[in-house]
Coordinates of C-alpha atoms in Angstrom, one line a residue:
Chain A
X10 CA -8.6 13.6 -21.9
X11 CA -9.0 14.1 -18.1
X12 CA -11.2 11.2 -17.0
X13 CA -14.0 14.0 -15.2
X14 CA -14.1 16.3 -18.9
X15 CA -14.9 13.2 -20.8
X16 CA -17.5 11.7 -18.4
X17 CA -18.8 15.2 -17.8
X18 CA -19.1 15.3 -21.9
X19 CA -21.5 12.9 -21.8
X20 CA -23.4 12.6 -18.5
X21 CA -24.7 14.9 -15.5
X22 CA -25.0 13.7 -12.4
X23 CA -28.4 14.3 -10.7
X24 CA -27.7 13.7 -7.3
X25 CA -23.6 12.8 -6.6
X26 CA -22.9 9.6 -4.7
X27 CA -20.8 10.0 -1.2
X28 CA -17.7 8.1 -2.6
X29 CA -16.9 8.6 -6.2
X30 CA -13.9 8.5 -8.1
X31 CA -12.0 7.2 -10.9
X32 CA -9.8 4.5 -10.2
X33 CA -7.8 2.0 -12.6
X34 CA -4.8 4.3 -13.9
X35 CA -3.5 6.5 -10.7
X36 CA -5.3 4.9 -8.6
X37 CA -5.7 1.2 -7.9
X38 CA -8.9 -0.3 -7.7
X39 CA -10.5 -2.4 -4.3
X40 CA -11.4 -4.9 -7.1
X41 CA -8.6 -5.2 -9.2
X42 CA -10.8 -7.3 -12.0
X43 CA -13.7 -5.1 -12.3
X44 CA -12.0 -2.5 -14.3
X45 CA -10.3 -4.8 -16.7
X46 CA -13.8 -6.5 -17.1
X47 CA -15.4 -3.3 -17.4
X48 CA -12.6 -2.0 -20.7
X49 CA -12.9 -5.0 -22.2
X50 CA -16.7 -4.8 -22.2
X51 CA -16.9 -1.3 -23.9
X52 CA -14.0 -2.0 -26.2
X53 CA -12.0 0.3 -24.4
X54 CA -8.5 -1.6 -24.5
X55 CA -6.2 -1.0 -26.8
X56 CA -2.7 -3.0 -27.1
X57 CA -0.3 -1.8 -24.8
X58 CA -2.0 0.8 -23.5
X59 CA -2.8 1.6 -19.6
X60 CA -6.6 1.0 -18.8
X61 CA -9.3 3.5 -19.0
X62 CA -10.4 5.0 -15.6
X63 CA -13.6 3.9 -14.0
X64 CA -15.8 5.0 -11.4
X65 CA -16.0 3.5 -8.1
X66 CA -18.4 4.2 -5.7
X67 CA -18.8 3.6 -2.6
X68 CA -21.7 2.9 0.0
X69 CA -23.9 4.7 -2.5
X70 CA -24.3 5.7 -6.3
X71 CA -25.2 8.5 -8.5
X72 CA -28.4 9.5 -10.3
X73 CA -26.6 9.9 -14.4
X74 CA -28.9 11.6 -16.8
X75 CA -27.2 11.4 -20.6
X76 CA -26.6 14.5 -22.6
X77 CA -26.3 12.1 -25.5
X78 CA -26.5 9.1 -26.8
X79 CA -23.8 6.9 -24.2
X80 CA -23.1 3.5 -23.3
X81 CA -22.3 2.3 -20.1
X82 CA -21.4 -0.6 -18.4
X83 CA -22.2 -2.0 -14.2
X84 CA -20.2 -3.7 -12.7
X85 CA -21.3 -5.0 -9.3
X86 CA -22.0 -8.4 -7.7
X87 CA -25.2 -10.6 -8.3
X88 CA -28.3 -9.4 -7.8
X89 CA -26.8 -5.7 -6.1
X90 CA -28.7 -4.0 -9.1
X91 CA -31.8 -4.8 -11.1
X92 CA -29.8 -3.6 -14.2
X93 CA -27.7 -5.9 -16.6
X94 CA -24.2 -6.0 -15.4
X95 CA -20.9 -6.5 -17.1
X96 CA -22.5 -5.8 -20.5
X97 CA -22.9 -2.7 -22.2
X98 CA -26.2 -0.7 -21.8
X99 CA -27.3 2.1 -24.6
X100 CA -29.0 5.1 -23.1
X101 CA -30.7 7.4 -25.4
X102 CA -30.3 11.2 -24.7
X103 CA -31.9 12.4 -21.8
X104 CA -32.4 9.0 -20.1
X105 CA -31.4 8.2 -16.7
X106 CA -30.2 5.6 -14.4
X107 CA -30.8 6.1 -10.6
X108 CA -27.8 3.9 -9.0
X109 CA -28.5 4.9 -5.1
X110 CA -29.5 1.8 -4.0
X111 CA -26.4 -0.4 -4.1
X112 CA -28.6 -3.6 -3.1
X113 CA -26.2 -4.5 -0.1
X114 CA -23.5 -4.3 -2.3
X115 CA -20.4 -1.7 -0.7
X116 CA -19.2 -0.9 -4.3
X117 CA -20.1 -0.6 -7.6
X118 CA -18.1 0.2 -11.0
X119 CA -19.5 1.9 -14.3
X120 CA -17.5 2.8 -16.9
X121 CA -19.0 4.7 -20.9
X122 CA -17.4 4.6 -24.3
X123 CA -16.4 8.0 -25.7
X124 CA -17.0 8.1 -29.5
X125 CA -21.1 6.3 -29.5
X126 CA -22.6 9.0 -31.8
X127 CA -20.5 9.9 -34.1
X128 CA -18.7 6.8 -36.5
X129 CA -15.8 6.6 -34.1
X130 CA -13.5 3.8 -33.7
X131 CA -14.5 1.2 -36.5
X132 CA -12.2 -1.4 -34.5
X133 CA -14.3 -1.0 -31.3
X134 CA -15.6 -4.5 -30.6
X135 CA -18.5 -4.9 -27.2
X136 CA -18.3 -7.7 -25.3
X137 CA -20.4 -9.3 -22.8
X138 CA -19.0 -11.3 -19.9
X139 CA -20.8 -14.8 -20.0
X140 CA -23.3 -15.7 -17.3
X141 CA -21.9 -18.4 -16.2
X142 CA -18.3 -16.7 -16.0
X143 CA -16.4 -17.4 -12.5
X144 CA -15.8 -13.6 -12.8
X145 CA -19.3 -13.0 -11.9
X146 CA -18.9 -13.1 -8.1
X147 CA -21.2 -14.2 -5.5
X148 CA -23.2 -11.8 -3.2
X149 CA -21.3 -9.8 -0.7
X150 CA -22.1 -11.2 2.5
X151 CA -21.6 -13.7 4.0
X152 CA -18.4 -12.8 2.6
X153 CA -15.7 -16.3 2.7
X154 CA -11.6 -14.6 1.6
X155 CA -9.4 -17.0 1.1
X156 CA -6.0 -16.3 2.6
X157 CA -2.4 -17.3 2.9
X158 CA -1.1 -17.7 6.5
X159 CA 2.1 -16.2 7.5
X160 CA 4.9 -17.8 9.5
X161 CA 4.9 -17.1 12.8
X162 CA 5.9 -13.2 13.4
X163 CA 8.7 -12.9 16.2
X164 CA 5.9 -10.4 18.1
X165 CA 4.0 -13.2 18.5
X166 CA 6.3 -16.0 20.0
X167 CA 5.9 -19.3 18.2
X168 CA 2.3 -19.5 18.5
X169 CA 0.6 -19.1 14.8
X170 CA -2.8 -17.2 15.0
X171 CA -5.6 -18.9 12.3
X172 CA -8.5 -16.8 11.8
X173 CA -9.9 -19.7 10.4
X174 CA -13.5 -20.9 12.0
X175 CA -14.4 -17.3 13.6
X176 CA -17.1 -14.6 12.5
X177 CA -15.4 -11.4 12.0
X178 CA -17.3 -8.3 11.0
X179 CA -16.4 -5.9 8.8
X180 CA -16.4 -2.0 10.9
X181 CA -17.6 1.3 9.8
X182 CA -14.1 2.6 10.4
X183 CA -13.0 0.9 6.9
X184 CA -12.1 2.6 4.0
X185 CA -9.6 2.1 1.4
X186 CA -7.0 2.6 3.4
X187 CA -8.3 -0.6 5.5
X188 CA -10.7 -2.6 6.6
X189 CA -10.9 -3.1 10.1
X190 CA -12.6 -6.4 11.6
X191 CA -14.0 -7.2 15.1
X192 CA -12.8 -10.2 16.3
X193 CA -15.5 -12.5 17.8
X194 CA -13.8 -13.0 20.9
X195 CA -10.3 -12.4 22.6
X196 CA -8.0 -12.8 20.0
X197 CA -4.2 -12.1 21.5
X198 CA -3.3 -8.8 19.8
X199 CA 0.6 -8.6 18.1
X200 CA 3.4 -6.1 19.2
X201 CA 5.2 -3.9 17.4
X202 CA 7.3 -5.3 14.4
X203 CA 10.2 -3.2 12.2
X204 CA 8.5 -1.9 9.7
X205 CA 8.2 -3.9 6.7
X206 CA 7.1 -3.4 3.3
X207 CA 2.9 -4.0 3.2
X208 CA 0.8 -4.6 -0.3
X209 CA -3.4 -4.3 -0.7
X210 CA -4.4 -7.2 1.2
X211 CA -1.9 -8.1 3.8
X212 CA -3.4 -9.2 7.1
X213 CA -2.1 -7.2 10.2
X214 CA -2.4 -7.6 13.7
X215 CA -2.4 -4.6 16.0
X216 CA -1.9 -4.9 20.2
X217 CA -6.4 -4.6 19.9
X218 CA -6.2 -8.2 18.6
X219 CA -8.7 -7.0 15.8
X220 CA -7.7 -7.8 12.7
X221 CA -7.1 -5.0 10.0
X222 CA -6.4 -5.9 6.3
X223 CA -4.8 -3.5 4.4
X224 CA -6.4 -1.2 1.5
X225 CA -5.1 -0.5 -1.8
X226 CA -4.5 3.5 -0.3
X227 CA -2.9 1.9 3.0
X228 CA 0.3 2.5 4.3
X229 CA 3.0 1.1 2.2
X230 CA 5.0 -0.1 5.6
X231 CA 3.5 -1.4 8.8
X232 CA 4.8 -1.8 12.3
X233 CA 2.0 -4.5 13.3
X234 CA 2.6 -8.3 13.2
X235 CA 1.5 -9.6 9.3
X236 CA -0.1 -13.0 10.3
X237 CA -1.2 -13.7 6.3
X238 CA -2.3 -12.1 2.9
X239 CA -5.7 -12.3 1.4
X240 CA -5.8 -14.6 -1.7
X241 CA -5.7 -12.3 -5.0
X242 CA -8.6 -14.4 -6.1
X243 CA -10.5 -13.2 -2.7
X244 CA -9.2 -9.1 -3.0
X245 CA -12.5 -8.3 -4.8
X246 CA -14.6 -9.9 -2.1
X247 CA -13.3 -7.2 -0.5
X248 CA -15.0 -4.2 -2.5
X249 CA -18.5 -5.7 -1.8
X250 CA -18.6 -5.9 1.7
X251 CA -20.2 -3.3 4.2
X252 CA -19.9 -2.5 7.5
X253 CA -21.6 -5.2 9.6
X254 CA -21.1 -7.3 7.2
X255 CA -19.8 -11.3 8.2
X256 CA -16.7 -12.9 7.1
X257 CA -15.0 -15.9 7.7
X258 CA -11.6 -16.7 6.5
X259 CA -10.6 -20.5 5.0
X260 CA -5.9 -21.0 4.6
X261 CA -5.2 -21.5 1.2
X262 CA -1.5 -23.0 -0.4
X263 CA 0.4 -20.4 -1.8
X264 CA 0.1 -22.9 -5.1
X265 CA -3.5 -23.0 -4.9
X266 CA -4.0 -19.7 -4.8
X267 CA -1.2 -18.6 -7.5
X268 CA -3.6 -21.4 -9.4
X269 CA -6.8 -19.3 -8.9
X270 CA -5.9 -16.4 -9.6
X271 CA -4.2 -17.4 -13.2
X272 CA -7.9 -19.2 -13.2
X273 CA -9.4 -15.5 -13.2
X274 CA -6.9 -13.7 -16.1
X275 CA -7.8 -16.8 -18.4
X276 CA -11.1 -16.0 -17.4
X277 CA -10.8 -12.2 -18.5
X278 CA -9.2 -13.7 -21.7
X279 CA -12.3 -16.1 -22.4
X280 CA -15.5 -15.5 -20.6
X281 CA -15.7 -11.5 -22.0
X282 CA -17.5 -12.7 -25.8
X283 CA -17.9 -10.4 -28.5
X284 CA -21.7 -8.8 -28.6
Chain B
X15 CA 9.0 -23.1 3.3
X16 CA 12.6 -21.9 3.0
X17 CA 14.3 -21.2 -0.5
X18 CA 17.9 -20.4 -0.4
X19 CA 20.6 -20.2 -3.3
X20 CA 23.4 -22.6 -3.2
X21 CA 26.2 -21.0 -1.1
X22 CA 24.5 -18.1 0.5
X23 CA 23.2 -16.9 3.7
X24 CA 20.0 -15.6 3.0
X25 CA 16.8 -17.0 2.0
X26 CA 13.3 -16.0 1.2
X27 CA 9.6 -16.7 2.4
X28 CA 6.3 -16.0 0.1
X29 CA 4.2 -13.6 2.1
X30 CA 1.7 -14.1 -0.9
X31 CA 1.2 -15.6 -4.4
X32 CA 3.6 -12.7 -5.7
X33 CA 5.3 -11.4 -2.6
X34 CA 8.3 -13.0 -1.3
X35 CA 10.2 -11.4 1.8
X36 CA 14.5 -11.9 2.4
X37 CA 15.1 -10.7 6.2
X38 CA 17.8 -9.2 6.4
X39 CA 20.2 -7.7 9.6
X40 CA 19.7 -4.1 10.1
X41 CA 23.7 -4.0 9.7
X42 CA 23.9 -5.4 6.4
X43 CA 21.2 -2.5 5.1
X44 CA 23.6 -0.3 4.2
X45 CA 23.2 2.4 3.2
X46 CA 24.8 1.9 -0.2
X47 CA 22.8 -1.3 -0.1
X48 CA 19.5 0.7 0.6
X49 CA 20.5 3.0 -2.3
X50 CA 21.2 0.6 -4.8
X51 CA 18.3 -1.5 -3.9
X52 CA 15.8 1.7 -4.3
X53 CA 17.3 2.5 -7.8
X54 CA 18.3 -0.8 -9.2
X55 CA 15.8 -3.3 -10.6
X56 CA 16.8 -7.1 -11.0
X57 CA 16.2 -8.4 -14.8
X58 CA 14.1 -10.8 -13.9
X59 CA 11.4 -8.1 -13.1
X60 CA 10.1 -8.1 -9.7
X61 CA 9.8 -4.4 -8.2
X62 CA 11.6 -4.2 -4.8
X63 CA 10.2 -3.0 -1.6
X64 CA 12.4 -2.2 1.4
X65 CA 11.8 -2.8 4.8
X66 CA 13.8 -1.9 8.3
X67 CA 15.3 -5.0 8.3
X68 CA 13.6 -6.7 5.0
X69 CA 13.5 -6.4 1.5
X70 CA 10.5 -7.6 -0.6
X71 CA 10.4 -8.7 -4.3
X72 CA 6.9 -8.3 -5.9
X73 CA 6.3 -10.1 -9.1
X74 CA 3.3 -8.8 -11.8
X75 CA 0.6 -11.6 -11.9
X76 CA 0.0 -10.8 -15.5
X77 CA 3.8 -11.1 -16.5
X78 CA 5.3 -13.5 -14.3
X79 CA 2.0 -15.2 -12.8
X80 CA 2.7 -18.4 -15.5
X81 CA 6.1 -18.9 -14.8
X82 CA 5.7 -18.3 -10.8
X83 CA 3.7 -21.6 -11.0
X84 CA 5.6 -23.7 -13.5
X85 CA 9.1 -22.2 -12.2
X86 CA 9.0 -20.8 -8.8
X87 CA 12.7 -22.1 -7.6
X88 CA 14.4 -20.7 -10.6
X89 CA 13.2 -17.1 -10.3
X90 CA 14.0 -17.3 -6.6
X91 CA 17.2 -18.2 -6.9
X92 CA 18.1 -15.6 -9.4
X93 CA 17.0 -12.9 -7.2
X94 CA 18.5 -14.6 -4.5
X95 CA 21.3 -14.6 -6.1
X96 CA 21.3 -11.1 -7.9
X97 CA 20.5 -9.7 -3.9
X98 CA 23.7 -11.6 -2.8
X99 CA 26.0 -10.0 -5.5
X100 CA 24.5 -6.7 -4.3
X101 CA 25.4 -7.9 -0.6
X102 CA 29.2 -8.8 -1.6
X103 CA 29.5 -5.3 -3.7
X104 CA 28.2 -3.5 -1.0
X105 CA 30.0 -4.9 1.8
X106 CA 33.4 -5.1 -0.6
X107 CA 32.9 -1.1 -1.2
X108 CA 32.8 -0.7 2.7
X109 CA 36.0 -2.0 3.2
X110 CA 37.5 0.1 0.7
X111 CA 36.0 3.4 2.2
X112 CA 37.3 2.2 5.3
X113 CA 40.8 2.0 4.4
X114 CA 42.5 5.6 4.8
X115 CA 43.2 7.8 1.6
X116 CA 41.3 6.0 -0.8
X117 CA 41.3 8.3 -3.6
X118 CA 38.0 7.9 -5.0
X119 CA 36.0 7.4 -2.0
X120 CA 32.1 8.3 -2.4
X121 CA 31.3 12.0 -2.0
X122 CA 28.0 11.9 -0.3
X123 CA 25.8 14.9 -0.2
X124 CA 23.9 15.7 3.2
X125 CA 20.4 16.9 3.3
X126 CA 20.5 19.5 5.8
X127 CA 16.3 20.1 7.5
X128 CA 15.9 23.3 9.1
X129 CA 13.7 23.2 11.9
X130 CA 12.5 24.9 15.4
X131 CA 12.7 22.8 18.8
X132 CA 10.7 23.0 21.7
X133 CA 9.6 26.6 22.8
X134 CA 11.1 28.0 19.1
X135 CA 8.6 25.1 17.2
X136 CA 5.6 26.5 19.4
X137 CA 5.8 29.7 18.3
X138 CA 6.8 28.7 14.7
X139 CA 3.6 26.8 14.7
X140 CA 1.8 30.2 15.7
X141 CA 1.1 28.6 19.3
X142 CA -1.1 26.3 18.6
X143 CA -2.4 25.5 21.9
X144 CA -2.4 21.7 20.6
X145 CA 0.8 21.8 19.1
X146 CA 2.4 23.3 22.1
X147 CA 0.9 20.9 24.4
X148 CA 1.9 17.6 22.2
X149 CA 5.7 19.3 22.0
X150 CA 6.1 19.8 25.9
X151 CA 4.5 16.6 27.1
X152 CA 6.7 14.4 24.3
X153 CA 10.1 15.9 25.6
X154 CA 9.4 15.7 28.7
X155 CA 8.5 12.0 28.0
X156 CA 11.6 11.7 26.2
X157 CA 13.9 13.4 29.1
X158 CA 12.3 11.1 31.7
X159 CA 13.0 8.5 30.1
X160 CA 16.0 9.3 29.0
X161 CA 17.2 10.5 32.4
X162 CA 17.7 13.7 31.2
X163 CA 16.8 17.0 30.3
X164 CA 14.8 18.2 27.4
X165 CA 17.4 20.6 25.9
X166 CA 19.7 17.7 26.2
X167 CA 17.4 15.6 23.7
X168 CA 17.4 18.1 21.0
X169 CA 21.0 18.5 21.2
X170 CA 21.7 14.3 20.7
X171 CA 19.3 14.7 17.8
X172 CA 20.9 17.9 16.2
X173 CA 24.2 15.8 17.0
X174 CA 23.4 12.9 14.7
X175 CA 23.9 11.9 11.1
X176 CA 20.7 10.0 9.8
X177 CA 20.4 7.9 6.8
X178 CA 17.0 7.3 5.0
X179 CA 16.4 3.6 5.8
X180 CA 13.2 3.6 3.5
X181 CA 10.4 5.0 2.6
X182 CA 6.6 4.6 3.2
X183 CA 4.1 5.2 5.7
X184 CA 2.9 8.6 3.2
X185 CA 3.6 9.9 0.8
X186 CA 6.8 12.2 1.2
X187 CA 7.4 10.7 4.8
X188 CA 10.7 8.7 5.2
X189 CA 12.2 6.3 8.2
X190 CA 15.7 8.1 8.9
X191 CA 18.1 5.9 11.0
X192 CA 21.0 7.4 13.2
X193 CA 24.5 6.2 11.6
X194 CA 26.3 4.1 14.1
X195 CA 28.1 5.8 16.9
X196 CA 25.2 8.6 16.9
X197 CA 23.9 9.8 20.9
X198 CA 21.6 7.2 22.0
X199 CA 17.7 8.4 22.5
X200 CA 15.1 6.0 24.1
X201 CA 11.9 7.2 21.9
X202 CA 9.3 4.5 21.8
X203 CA 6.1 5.2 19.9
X204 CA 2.6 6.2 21.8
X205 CA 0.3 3.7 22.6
X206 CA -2.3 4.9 20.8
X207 CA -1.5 7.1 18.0
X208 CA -2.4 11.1 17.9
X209 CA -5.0 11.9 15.5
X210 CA -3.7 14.7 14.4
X211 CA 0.0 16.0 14.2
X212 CA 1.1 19.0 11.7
X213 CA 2.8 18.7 8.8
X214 CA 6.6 19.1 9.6
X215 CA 6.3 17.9 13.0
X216 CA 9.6 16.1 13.7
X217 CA 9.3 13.6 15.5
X218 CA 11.1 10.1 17.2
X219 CA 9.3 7.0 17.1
X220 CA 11.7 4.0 18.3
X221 CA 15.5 4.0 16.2
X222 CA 13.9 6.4 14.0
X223 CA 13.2 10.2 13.2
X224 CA 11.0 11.1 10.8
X225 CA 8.9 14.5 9.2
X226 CA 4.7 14.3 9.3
X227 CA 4.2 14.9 5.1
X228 CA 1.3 16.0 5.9
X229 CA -1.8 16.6 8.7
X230 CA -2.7 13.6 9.7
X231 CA -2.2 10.6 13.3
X232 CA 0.8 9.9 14.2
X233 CA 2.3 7.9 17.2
X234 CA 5.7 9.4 17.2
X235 CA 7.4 11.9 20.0
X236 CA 7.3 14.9 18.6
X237 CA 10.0 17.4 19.1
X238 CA 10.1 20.4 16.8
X239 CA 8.8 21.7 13.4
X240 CA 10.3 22.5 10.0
X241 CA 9.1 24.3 6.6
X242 CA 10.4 21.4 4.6
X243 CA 8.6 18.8 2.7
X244 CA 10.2 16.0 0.5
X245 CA 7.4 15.5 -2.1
X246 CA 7.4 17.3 -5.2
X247 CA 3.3 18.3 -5.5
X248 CA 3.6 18.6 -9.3
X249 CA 5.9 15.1 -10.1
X250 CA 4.8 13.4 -7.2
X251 CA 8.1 12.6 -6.4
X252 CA 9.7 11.9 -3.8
X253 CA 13.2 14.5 -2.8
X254 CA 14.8 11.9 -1.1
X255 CA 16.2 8.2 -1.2
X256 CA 17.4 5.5 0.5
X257 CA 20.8 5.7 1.1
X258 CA 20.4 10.1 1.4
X259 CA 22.1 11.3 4.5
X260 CA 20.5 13.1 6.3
X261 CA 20.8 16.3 9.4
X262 CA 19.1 18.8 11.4
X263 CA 20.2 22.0 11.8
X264 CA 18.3 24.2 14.1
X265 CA 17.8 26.2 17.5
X266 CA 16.9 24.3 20.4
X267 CA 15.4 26.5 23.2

């Protein structure tokens, strides 16, 4: 069923948030965990099939009223929301939440199960991700991503440019297309390059010398010098932060950071617990 | 850190966990090679991403994350490895279409864009004042630099065979490159980009010529306007590959 039908089917919204949409099928998510987390919470994974779309919003969230009996599920990072997150939450009919004030948070996810009133899928099994779970992630700002410096780019001669040390902060002209960073000072800016392939999370820098990293909707080439990638096990940091926000970046081995990240899917296998 | 296969020339670098990058010379991106790495996938699974002058294997974190990190060298040198025996086909199949009356030489198909130049393209674009203005200032950009006049930078571009290098930047948009031998045009890219160019604004922006997809900035010289699009809005597909040739036909003014 088309993702807005079904939530519609179960909830109004009161008062829309700025930024919402569904995100986890077409559409890739800034935090590429939070969905999974979210499907596995309301049961909504089924073997070999794609996941179930999820609202993101941005900056700001939706007043939900239920039209029936739902359950949904928050996911946002600690202490953004005084709600339970990454565990289901039963509304009766007619209740609502009020999830406007994102708490310093950029983003937040909620996701519902269909079938809550009626018998529906016997199999369905809740989870609830453990408190203590390393996919519970730490408050938005100051905000440390892990990254993987790059060689040298030819643009930039043979000096390599480390970002480590610095304050950047995170500008209003960010979206999901990128995030763009002030630099704290002077940073040389990098020419032109042939365009080359560019994934969520590559580092670019333009002739401005502030950095931009790329969004999940970004260009998939880029003409500006790629000095590094953000760790996987960082790209969610990235959904949290706001404009203004600080952020520091620490280099990370390639190995390391293949070892994180594996870290975070045994994680999704183990730390979401039947309830 | 540099990975090559045993007896080739070209080696990779990890750009990220999953993400390794093979440079490779613009002349060796055929475009045979372009087409065959768009529509053929190496066993092993990584997706491939091409580049002007680079191709990138992406590996799924989920599927291949395990071995990655018990097993990196061997997967690298299989794709290595399957990318050099593309390489030698590719450049093996040149030589044959170079030799004269080869009976089965490859019958490629030419996309032919219609589109309006200069004072034709304004009034196509129902003379949009900021159209018009971007259009005159570009070529004349283009003939100074150039040394030239503006008619005389429409005809070099209506007298060259592109091919489309790759894809990206938007949706529907693609990077055509002049075959070899085509008129030389000096067209490097703004400064700062436009914020807003049409869709179908054809444009130059260094080696290549490209269409806007859609409304949106742009850098590029632009010097005419066309009708066409190359995404399908229902599939979401893309109407052209690497590898397409690609030429303009229009009325330069």
């Amino acid at each position: 069923m088309n993702p807005d039908i079904f939530v519609a089917s179960l909830i109004e919204t009161l008062k829309s948030g700025a930024l919402m949409q569904f995100v986890g099928r077409a559409k890739p998510p800034m935090d590429p965990w939070a969905v999974r987390i979210l499907n596995r919470v309301l049961g909504n994974i089924s073997p070999g099939q794609p996941e179930v779309p999820i609202m993101e919003c941005t900056l700001t969230g939706p007043i939900i009223r239920a039209r029936k009996p739902a359950i949904i599920a928050i996911g946002a990072p600690k202490g953004a929301l005084s709600l339970p997150l990454w565990e289901p939450i039963r509304l009766a009919a007619g209740e609502e939440l009020d999830l406007r004030n994102l708490g310093g948070s950029g983003r937040i996810y909620f996701g519902l199960v269909r079938d809550v009133d009626s018998p529906g899928n016997p199999y369905r099994q809740f989870g609830k991700l453990l408190a203590n779970s390393r996919l519970r992630s730490a408050t938005p700002s100051p905000s440390e991503l892990a990254y993987l410096a790059d060689g040298p780019p030819q643009s930039l001669g043979s000096e390599m440019v480390n970002l480590c040390g610095q304050t950047f902060r995170l500008l209003p002209a960010s979206d999901r297309r990128g995030l763009r960073y002030k630099a704290p000072r002077e940073v040389k800016g990098g020419r032109e390059i042939p365009p080359e392939p560019m994934t969520y999370g590559a580092i670019q820098l333009p002739p401005s010398g502030d950095p931009v990293i790329v969004g999940p909707d970004g260009p998939v080439t880029g003409g500006y010098a790629r000095i590094g990638t953000v760790a996987l096990a960082s790209l969610r940091q990235l959904a949290w932060q706001l404009p203004g926000d600080a952020v520091t970046f620490t280099q990370i081995t390639r190995a390391e950071a293949l070892r994180q990240a594996l870290d975070l899917e045994e994680a999704l296998a183990r730390d979401v617990v039947p309830c | 850190m540099n990975l090559r296969p045993t007896k080739s020339k070209i080696s990779g670098r990890w750009v990220s966990e999953l993400e390794l990058a093979v440079a490779l010379d613009r002349a060796v991106l055929t475009p045979n090679l372009r087409r065959k790495l768009a529509t053929s996938q190496h066993p092993a699974g990584p997706a491939t991403l091409l580049g002007a002058e680079s191709v990138h294997f992406i590996w799924d974190l989920k599927q291949s994350g395990r071995d990655l990190a018990d097993n990196s060298e061997a997967l690298v040198s299989a794709t290595l490895q399957w990318l050099d025996s593309l390489l030698l086909q590719s450049e093996t199949s040149q030589t044959l279409q170079a030799l004269p009356d080869q009976g089965d030489a490859v019958q490629e198909t030419i996309i032919v864009i219609t589109a309006s130049y200069g004072e034709a393209a304004k009034i196509a674009s129902g003379l949009r004042p900021d159209f018009a203005n971007a259009i005159s200032r570009d070529l004349s950009r283009l003939a100074s630099l150039n040394q030239c006049t503006p008619e005389e930078i429409i005809r070099r571009h209506l007298a060259t065979t592109y091919v489309v290098a790759f894809c990206g930047f938007q949706p529907g948009f693609a990077y055509l490159e002049p075959l070899p031998g085509s008129p030389a045009i000096r067209a490097p890219r703004h400064e700062a980009p436009r914020a807003k160019v049409p869709a179908g604004a054809v444009a130059l922006g260094g080696p290549y010529c490209g269409v806007y997809p859609s409304n949106g900035p742009g850098g590029w010289n632009i010097i005419g306007l066309t009708e066409m699009r190359f995404l399908d809005a229902t599939s979401g597909r893309e109407l052209w590959a690497p590898g397409d040739l690609v030429r303009f036909s229009g009325v330069a003014q």
